[in-house]
PDB file of C-alpha atoms and ligand atoms in Angstrom:
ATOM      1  CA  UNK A  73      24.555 -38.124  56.247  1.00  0.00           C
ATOM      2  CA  UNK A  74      24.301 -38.810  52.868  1.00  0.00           C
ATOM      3  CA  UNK A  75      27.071 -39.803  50.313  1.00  0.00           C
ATOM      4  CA  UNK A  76      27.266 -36.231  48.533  1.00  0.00           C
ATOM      5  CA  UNK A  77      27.835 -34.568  51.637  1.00  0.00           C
ATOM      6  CA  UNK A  78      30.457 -36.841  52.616  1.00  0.00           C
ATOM      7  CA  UNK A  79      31.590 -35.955  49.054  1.00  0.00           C
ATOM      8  CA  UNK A  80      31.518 -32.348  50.017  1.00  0.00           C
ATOM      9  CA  UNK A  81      33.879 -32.650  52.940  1.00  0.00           C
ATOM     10  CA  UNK A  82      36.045 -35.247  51.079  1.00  0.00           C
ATOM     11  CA  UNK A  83      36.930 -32.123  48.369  1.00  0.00           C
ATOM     12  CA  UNK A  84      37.210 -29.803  51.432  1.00  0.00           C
ATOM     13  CA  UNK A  85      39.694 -31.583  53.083  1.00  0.00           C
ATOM     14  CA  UNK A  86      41.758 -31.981  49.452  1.00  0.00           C
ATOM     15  CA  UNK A  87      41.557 -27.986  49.101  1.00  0.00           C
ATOM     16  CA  UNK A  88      42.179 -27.489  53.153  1.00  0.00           C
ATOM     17  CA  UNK A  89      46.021 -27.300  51.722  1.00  0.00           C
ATOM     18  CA  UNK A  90      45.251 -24.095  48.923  1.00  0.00           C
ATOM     19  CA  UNK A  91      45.852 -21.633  51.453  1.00  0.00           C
ATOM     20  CA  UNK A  92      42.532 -19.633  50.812  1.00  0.00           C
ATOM     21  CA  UNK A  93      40.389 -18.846  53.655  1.00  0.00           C
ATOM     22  CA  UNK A  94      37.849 -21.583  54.955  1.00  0.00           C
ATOM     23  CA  UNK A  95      35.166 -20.426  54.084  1.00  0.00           C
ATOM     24  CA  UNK A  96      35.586 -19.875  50.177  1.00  0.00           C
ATOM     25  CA  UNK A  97      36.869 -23.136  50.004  1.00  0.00           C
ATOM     26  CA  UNK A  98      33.556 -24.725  52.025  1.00  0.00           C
ATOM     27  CA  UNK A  99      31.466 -22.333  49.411  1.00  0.00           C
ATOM     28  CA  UNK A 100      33.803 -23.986  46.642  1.00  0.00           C
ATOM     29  CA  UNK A 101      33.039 -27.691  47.495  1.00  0.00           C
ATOM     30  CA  UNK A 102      29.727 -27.107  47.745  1.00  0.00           C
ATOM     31  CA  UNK A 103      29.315 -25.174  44.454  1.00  0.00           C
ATOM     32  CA  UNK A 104      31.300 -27.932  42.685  1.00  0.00           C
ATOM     33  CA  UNK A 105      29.101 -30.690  43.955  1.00  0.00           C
ATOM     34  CA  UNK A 106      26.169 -29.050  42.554  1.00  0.00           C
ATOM     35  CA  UNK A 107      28.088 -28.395  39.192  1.00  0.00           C
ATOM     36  CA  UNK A 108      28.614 -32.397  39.423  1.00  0.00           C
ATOM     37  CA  UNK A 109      25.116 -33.484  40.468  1.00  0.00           C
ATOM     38  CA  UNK A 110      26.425 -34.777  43.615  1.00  0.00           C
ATOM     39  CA  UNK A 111      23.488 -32.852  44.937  1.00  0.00           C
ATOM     40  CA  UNK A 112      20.365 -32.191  42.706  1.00  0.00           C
ATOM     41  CA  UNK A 113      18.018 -29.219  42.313  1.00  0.00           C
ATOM     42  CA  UNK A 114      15.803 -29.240  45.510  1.00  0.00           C
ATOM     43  CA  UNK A 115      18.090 -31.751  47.709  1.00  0.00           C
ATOM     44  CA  UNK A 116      18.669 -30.535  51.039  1.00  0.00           C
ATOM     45  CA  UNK A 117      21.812 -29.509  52.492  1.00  0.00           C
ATOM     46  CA  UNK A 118      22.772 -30.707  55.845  1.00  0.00           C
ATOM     47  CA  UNK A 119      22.416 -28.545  58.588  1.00  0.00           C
ATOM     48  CA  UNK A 120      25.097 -25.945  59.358  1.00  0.00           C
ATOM     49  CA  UNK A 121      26.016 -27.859  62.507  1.00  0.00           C
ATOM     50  CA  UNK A 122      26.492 -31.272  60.877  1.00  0.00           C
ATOM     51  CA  UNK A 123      28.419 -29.261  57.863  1.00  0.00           C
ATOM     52  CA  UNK A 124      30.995 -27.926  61.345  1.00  0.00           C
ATOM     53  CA  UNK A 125      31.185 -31.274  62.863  1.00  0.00           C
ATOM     54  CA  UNK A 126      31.987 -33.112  59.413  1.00  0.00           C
ATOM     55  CA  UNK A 127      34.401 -30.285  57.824  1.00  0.00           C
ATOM     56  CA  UNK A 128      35.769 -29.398  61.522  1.00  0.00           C
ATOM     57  CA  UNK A 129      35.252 -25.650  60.856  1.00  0.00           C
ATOM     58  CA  UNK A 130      33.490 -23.085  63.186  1.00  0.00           C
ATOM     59  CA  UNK A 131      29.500 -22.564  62.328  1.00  0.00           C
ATOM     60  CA  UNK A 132      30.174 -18.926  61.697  1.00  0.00           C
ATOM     61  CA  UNK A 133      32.794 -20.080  58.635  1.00  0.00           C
ATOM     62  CA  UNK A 134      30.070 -22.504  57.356  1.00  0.00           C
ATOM     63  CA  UNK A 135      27.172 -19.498  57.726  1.00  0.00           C
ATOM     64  CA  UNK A 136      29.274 -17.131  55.913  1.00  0.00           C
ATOM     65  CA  UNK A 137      29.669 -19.837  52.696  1.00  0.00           C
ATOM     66  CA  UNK A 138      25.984 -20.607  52.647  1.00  0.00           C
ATOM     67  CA  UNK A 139      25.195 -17.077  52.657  1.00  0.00           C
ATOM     68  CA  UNK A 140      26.999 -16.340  49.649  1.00  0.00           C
ATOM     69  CA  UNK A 141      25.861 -18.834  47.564  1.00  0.00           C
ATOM     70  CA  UNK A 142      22.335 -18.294  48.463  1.00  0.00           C
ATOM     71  CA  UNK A 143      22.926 -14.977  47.339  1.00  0.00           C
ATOM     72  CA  UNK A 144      24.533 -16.281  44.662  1.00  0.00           C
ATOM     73  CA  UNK A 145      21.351 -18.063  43.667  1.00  0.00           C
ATOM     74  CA  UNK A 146      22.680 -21.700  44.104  1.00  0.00           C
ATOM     75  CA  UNK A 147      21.070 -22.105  47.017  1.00  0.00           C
ATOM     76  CA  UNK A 148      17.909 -21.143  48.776  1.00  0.00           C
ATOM     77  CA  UNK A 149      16.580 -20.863  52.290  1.00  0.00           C
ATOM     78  CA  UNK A 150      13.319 -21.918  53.257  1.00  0.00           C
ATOM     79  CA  UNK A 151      12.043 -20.359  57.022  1.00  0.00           C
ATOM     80  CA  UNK A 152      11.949 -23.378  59.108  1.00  0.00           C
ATOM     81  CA  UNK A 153      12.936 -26.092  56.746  1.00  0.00           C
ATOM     82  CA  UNK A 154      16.431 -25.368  56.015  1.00  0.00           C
ATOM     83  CA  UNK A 155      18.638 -24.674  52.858  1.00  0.00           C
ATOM     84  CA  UNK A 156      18.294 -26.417  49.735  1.00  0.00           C
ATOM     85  CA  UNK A 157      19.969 -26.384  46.066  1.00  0.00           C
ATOM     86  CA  UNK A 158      17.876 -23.640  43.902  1.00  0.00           C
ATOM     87  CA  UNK A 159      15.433 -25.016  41.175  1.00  0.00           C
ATOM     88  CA  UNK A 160      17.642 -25.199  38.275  1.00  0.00           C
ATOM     89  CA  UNK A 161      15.729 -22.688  35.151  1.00  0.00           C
ATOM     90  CA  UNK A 162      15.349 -24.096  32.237  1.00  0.00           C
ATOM     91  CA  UNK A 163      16.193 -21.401  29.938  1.00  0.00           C
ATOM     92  CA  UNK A 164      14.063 -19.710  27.476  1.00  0.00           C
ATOM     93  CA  UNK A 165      15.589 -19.250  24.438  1.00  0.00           C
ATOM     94  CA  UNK A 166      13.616 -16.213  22.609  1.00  0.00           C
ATOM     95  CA  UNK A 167      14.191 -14.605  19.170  1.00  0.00           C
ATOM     96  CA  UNK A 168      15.126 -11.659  18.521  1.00  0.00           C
ATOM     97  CA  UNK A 169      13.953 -11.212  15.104  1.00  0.00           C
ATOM     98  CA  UNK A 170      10.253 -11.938  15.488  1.00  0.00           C
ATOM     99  CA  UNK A 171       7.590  -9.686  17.019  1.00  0.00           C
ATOM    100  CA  UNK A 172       5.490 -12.179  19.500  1.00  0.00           C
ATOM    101  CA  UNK A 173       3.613 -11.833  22.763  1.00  0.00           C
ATOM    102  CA  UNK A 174       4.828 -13.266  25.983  1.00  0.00           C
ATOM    103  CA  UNK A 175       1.383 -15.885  25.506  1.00  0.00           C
ATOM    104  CA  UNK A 176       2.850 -17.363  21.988  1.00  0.00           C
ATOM    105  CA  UNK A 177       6.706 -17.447  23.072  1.00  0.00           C
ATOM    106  CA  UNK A 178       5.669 -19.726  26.139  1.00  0.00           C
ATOM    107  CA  UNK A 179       2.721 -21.235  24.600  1.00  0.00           C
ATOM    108  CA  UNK A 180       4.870 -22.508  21.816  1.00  0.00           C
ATOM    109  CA  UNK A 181       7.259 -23.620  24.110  1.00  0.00           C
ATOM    110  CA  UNK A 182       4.449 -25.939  25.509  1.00  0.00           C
ATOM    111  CA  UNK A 183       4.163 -23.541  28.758  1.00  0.00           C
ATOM    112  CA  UNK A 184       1.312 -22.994  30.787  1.00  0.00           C
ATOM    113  CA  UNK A 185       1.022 -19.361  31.183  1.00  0.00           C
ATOM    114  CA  UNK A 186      -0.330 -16.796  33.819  1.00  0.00           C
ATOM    115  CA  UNK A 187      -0.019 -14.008  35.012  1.00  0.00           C
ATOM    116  CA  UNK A 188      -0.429 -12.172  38.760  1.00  0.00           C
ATOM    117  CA  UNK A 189      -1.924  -8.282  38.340  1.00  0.00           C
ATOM    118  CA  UNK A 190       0.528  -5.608  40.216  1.00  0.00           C
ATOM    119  CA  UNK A 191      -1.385  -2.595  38.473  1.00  0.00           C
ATOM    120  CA  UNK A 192      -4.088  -1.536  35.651  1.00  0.00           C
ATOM    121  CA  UNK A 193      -5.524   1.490  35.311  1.00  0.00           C
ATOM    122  CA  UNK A 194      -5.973   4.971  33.869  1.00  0.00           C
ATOM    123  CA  UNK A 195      -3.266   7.327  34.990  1.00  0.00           C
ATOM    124  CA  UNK A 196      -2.239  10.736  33.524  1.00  0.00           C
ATOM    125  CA  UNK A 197       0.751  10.158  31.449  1.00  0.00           C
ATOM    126  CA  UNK A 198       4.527  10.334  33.173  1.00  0.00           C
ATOM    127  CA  UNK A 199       6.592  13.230  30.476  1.00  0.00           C
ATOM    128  CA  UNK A 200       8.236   8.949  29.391  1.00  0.00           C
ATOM    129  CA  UNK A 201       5.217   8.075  28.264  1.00  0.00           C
ATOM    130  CA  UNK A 202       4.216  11.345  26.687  1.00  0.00           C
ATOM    131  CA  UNK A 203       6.951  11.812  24.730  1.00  0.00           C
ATOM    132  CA  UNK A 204       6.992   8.363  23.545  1.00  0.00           C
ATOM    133  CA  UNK A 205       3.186   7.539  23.372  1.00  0.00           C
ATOM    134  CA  UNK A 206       2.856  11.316  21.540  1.00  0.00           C
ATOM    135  CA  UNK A 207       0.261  12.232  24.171  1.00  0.00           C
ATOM    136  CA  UNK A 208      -0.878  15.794  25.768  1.00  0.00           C
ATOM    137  CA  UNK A 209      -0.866  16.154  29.364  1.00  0.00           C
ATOM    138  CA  UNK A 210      -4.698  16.555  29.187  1.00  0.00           C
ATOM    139  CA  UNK A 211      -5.070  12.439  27.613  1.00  0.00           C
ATOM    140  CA  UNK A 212      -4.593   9.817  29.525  1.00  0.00           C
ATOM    141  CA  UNK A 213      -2.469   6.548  29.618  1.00  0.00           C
ATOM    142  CA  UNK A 214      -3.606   2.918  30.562  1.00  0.00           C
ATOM    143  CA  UNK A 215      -1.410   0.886  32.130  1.00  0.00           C
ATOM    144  CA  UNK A 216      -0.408  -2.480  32.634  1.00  0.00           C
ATOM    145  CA  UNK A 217       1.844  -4.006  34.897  1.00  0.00           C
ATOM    146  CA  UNK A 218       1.922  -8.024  35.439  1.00  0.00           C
ATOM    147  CA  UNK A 219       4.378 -10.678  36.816  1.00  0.00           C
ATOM    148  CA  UNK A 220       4.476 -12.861  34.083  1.00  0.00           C
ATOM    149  CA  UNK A 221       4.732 -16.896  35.292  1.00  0.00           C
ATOM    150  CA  UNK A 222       5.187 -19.389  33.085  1.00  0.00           C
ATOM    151  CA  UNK A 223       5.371 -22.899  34.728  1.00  0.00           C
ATOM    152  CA  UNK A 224       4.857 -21.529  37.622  1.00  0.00           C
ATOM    153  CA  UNK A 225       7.928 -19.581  37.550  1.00  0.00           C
ATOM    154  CA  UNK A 226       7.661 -16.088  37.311  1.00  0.00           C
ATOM    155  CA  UNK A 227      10.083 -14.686  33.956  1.00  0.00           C
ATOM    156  CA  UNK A 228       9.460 -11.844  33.866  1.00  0.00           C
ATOM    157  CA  UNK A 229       7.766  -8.593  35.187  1.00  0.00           C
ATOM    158  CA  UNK A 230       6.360  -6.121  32.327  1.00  0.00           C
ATOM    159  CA  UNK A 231       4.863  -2.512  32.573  1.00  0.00           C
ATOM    160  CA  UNK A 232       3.250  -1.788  29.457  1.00  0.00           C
ATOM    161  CA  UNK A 233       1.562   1.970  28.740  1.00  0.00           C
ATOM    162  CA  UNK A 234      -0.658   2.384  25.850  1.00  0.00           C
ATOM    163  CA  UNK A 235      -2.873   5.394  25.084  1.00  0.00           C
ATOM    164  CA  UNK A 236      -6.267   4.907  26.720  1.00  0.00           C
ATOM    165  CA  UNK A 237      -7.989   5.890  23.737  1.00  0.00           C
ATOM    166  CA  UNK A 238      -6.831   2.541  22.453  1.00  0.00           C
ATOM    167  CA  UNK A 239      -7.088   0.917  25.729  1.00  0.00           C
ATOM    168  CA  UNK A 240      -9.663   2.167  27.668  1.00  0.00           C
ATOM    169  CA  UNK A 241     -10.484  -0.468  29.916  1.00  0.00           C
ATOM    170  CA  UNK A 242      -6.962  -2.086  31.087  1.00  0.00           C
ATOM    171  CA  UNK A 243      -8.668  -4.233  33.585  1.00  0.00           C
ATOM    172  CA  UNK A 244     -10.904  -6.067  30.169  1.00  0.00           C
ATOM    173  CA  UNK A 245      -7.482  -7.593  28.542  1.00  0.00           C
ATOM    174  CA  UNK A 246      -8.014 -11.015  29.678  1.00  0.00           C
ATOM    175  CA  UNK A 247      -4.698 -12.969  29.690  1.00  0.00           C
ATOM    176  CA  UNK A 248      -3.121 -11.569  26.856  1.00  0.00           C
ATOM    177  CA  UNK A 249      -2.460  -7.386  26.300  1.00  0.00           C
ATOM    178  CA  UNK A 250      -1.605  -8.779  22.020  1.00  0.00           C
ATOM    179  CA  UNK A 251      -4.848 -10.888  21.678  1.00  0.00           C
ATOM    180  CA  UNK A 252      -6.754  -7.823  22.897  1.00  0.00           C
ATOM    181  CA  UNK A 253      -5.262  -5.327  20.724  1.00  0.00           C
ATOM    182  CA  UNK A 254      -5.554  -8.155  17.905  1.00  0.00           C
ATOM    183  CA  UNK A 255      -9.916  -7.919  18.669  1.00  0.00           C
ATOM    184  CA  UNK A 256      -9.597  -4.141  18.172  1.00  0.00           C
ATOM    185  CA  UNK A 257      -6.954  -4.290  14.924  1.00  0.00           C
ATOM    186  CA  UNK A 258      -4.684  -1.998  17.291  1.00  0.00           C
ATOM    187  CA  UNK A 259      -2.104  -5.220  17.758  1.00  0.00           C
ATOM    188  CA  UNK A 260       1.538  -3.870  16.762  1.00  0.00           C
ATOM    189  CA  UNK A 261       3.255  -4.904  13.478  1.00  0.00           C
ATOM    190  CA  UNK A 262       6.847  -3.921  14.217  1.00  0.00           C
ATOM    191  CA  UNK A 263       8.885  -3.179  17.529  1.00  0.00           C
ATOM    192  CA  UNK A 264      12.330  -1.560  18.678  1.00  0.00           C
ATOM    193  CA  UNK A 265      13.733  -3.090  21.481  1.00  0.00           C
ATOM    194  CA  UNK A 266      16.242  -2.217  23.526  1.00  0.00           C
ATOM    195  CA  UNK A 267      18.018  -4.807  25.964  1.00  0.00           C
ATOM    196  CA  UNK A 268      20.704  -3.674  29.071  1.00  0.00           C
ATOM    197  CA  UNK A 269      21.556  -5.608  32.134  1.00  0.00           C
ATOM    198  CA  UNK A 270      20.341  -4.483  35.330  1.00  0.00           C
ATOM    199  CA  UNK A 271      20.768  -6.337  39.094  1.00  0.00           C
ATOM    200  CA  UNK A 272      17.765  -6.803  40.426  1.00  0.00           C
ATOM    201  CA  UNK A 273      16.316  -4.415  42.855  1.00  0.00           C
ATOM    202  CA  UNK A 274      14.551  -5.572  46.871  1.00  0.00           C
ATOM    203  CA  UNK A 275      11.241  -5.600  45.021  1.00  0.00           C
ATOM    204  CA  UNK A 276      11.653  -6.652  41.965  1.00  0.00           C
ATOM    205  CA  UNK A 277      13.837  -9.917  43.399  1.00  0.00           C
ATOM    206  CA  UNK A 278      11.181 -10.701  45.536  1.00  0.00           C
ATOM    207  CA  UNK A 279       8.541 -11.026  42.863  1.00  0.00           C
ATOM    208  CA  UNK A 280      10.818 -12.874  40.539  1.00  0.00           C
ATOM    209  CA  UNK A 281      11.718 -15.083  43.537  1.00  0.00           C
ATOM    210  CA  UNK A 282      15.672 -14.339  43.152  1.00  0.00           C
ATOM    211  CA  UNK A 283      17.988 -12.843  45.699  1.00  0.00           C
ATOM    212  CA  UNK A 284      18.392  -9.363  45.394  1.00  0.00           C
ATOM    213  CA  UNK A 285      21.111  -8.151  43.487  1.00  0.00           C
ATOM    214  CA  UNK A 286      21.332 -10.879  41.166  1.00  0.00           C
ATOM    215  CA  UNK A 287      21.736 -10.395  37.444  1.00  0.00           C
ATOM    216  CA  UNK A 288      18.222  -9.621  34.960  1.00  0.00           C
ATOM    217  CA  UNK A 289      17.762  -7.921  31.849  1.00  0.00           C
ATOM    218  CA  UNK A 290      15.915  -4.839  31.352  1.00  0.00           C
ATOM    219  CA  UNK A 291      13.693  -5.045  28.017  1.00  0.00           C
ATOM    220  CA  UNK A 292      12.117  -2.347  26.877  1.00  0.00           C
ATOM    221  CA  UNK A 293      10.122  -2.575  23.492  1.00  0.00           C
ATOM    222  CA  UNK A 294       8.329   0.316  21.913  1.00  0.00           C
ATOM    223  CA  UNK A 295       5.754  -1.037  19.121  1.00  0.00           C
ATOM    224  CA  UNK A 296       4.430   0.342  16.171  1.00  0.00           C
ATOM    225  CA  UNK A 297       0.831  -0.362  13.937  1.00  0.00           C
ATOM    226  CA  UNK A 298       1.638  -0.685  10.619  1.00  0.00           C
ATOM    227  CA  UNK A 299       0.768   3.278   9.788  1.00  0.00           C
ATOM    228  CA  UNK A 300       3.728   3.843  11.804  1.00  0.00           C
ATOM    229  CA  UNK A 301       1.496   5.523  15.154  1.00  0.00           C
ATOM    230  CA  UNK A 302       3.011   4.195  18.397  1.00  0.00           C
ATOM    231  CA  UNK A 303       1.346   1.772  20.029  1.00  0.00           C
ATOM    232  CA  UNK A 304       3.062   0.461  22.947  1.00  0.00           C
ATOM    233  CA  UNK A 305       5.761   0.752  25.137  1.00  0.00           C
ATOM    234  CA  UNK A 306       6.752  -1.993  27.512  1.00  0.00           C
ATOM    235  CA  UNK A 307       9.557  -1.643  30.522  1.00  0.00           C
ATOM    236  CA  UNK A 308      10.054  -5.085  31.671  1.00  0.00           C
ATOM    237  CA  UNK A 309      12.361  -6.657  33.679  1.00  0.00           C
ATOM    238  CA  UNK A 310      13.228 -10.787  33.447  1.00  0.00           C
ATOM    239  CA  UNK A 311      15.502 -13.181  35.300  1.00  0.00           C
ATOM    240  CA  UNK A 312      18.833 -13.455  33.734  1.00  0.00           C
ATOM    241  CA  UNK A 313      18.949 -16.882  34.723  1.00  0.00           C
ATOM    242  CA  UNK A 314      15.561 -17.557  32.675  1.00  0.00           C
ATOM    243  CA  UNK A 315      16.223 -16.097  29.075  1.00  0.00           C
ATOM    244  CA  UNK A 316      18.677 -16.133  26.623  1.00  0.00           C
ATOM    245  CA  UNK A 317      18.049 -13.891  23.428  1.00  0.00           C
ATOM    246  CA  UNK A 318      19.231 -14.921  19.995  1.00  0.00           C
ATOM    247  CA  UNK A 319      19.739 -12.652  17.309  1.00  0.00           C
ATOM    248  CA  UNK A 320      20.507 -13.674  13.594  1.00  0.00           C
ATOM    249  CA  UNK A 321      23.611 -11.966  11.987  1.00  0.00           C
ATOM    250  CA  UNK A 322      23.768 -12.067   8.163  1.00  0.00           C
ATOM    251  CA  UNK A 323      27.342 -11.190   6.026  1.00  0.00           C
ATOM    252  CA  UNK A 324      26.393  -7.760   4.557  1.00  0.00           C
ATOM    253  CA  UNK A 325      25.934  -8.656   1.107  1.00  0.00           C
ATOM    254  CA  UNK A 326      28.472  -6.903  -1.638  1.00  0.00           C
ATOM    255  CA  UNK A 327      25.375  -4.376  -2.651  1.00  0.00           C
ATOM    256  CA  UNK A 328      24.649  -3.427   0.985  1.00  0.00           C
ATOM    257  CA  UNK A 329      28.217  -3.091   2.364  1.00  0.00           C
ATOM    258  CA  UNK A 330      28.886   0.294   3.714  1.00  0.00           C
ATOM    259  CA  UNK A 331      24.941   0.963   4.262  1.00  0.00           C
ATOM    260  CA  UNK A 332      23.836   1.933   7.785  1.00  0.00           C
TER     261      UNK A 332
HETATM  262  C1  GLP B 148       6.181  -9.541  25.389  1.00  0.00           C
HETATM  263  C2  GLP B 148       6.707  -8.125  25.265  1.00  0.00           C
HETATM  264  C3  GLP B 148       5.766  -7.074  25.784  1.00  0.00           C
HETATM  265  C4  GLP B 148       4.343  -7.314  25.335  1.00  0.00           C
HETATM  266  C5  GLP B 148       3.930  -8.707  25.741  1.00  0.00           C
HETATM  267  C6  GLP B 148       2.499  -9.028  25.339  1.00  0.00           C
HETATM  268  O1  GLP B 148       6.482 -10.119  26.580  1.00  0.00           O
HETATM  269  N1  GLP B 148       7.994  -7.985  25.912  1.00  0.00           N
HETATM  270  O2  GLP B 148       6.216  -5.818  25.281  1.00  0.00           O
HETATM  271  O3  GLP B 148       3.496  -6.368  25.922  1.00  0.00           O
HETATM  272  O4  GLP B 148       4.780  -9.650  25.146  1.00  0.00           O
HETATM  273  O5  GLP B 148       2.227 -10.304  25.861  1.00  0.00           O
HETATM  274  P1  GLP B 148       0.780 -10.864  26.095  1.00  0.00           P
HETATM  275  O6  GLP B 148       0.032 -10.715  24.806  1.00  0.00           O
HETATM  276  O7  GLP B 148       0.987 -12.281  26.489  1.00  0.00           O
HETATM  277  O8  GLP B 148       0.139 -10.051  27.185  1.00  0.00           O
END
């Protein structure tokens, strides 16, 4: 067994006298050695009958502290080949002040970007999209929905709506929904976007690759051409782990204190 494991049960014993039950301290020792680096990103943990042999605790007590941090996110199971220490994310940090596409963010980050196709079509519009898109029930909405990967680790997963009299053919975007509207001088000049936490539903999680539960950010930007028509509006959900947005704050200047 390797060094960091013998680490792990090293700290366990040291904690054995804290009084809290086995199990959170196992889950604590193991956690901290990942904190540490005693155990990388991707290094296997031993197997949960090595971890009872070494630590001297019952299977069922070492089960129960793997499970929580895999749904935790620090570590993850793979069918067959055992339990490892998640992929560490390198954050995206993303501005809030400037109106880009998914394709420039990553792009300028040096990202190689794709994208996997859950849905595009024509539908007739949800009363959401009607009220916001301003259309009658008679007109129809295209939609858009993509997991968005970047790296080859899926960020993000976005359902745009536009009206399909500015896109009729959804399935003709290419990669990018804002170079397409760019070729047709429909590409949005300003956006509102509102930002709330949300855990992570069964289906999202699995597309995003977390567990379930876990912590992500609902996004959802409504975007406007510059003759103020609505363009598009976007519901996406991304990994909390993934993004952090960053907003500029200014000191109100003496001439625009007490505006809204
Ligand atoms: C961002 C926005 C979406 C927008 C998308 C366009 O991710 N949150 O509202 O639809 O960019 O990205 P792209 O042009 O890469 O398809």
């Amino acid at each position: 067994m390797s060094d960091a494991a013998d680490q792990i049960f090293a700290t366990l014993k040291q904690s054995s006298q804290s009084g809290a039950p086995l199990y959170l301290q196992l889950r604590k020792s193991i956690e901290d050695a990942v904190n540490r680096g005693l155990i990388g990103p991707g290094d296997a943990l031993p197997s949960e009958r090595d971890i009872a042999t070494k630590a001297d605790i019952s299977r069922v007590t070492v089960r129960k502290a793997v499970q929580d941090l895999v749904k935790g996110g620090i570590l993850v199971q793979r069918h067959g080949s055992g339990t490892f220490v998640a992929p560490r994310m390198e954050r995206v940090e993303q501005s809030l002040s400037r109106l880009t596409s998914f394709t420039e963010d990553m792009a300028r980050r040096g990202m190689a970007v794709r994208s996997a196709w859950l849905d595009r079509g024509l539908y007739a519009p949800s009363p959401d999209e009607m009220m916001v898109l301003g259309l009658s029930s008679s007109e129809l909405v295209a939609r858009v929905a993509r997991l968005r990967i970047a790296d080859d680790t899926p960020l993000a997963i976005e359902r745009a709506s536009l009206s399909a009299s500015v896109l009729p053919d959804p399935a003709g975007i290419g990669s990018s929904l804002y170079a397409a509207l760019g070729v047709t001088g429909n590409r949005p000049v300003r956006a509102v976007q509102r930002i709330s936490a949300a855990n992570l539903g069964e289906t999202d999680a699995r597309l995003l690759e977390v567990p379930p539960g876990i912590a992500g950010l609902h996004i959802e930007r409504i975007s406007y051409l510059a003759s103020g028509k609505v363009i598009e509006f976007t519901r996406s959900i991304y990994r909390g782990d993934a993004y952090d947005f960053v907003a500029e704050l200014r000191l109100t200047g003496p001439s625009e204190e007490g505006r809204p």
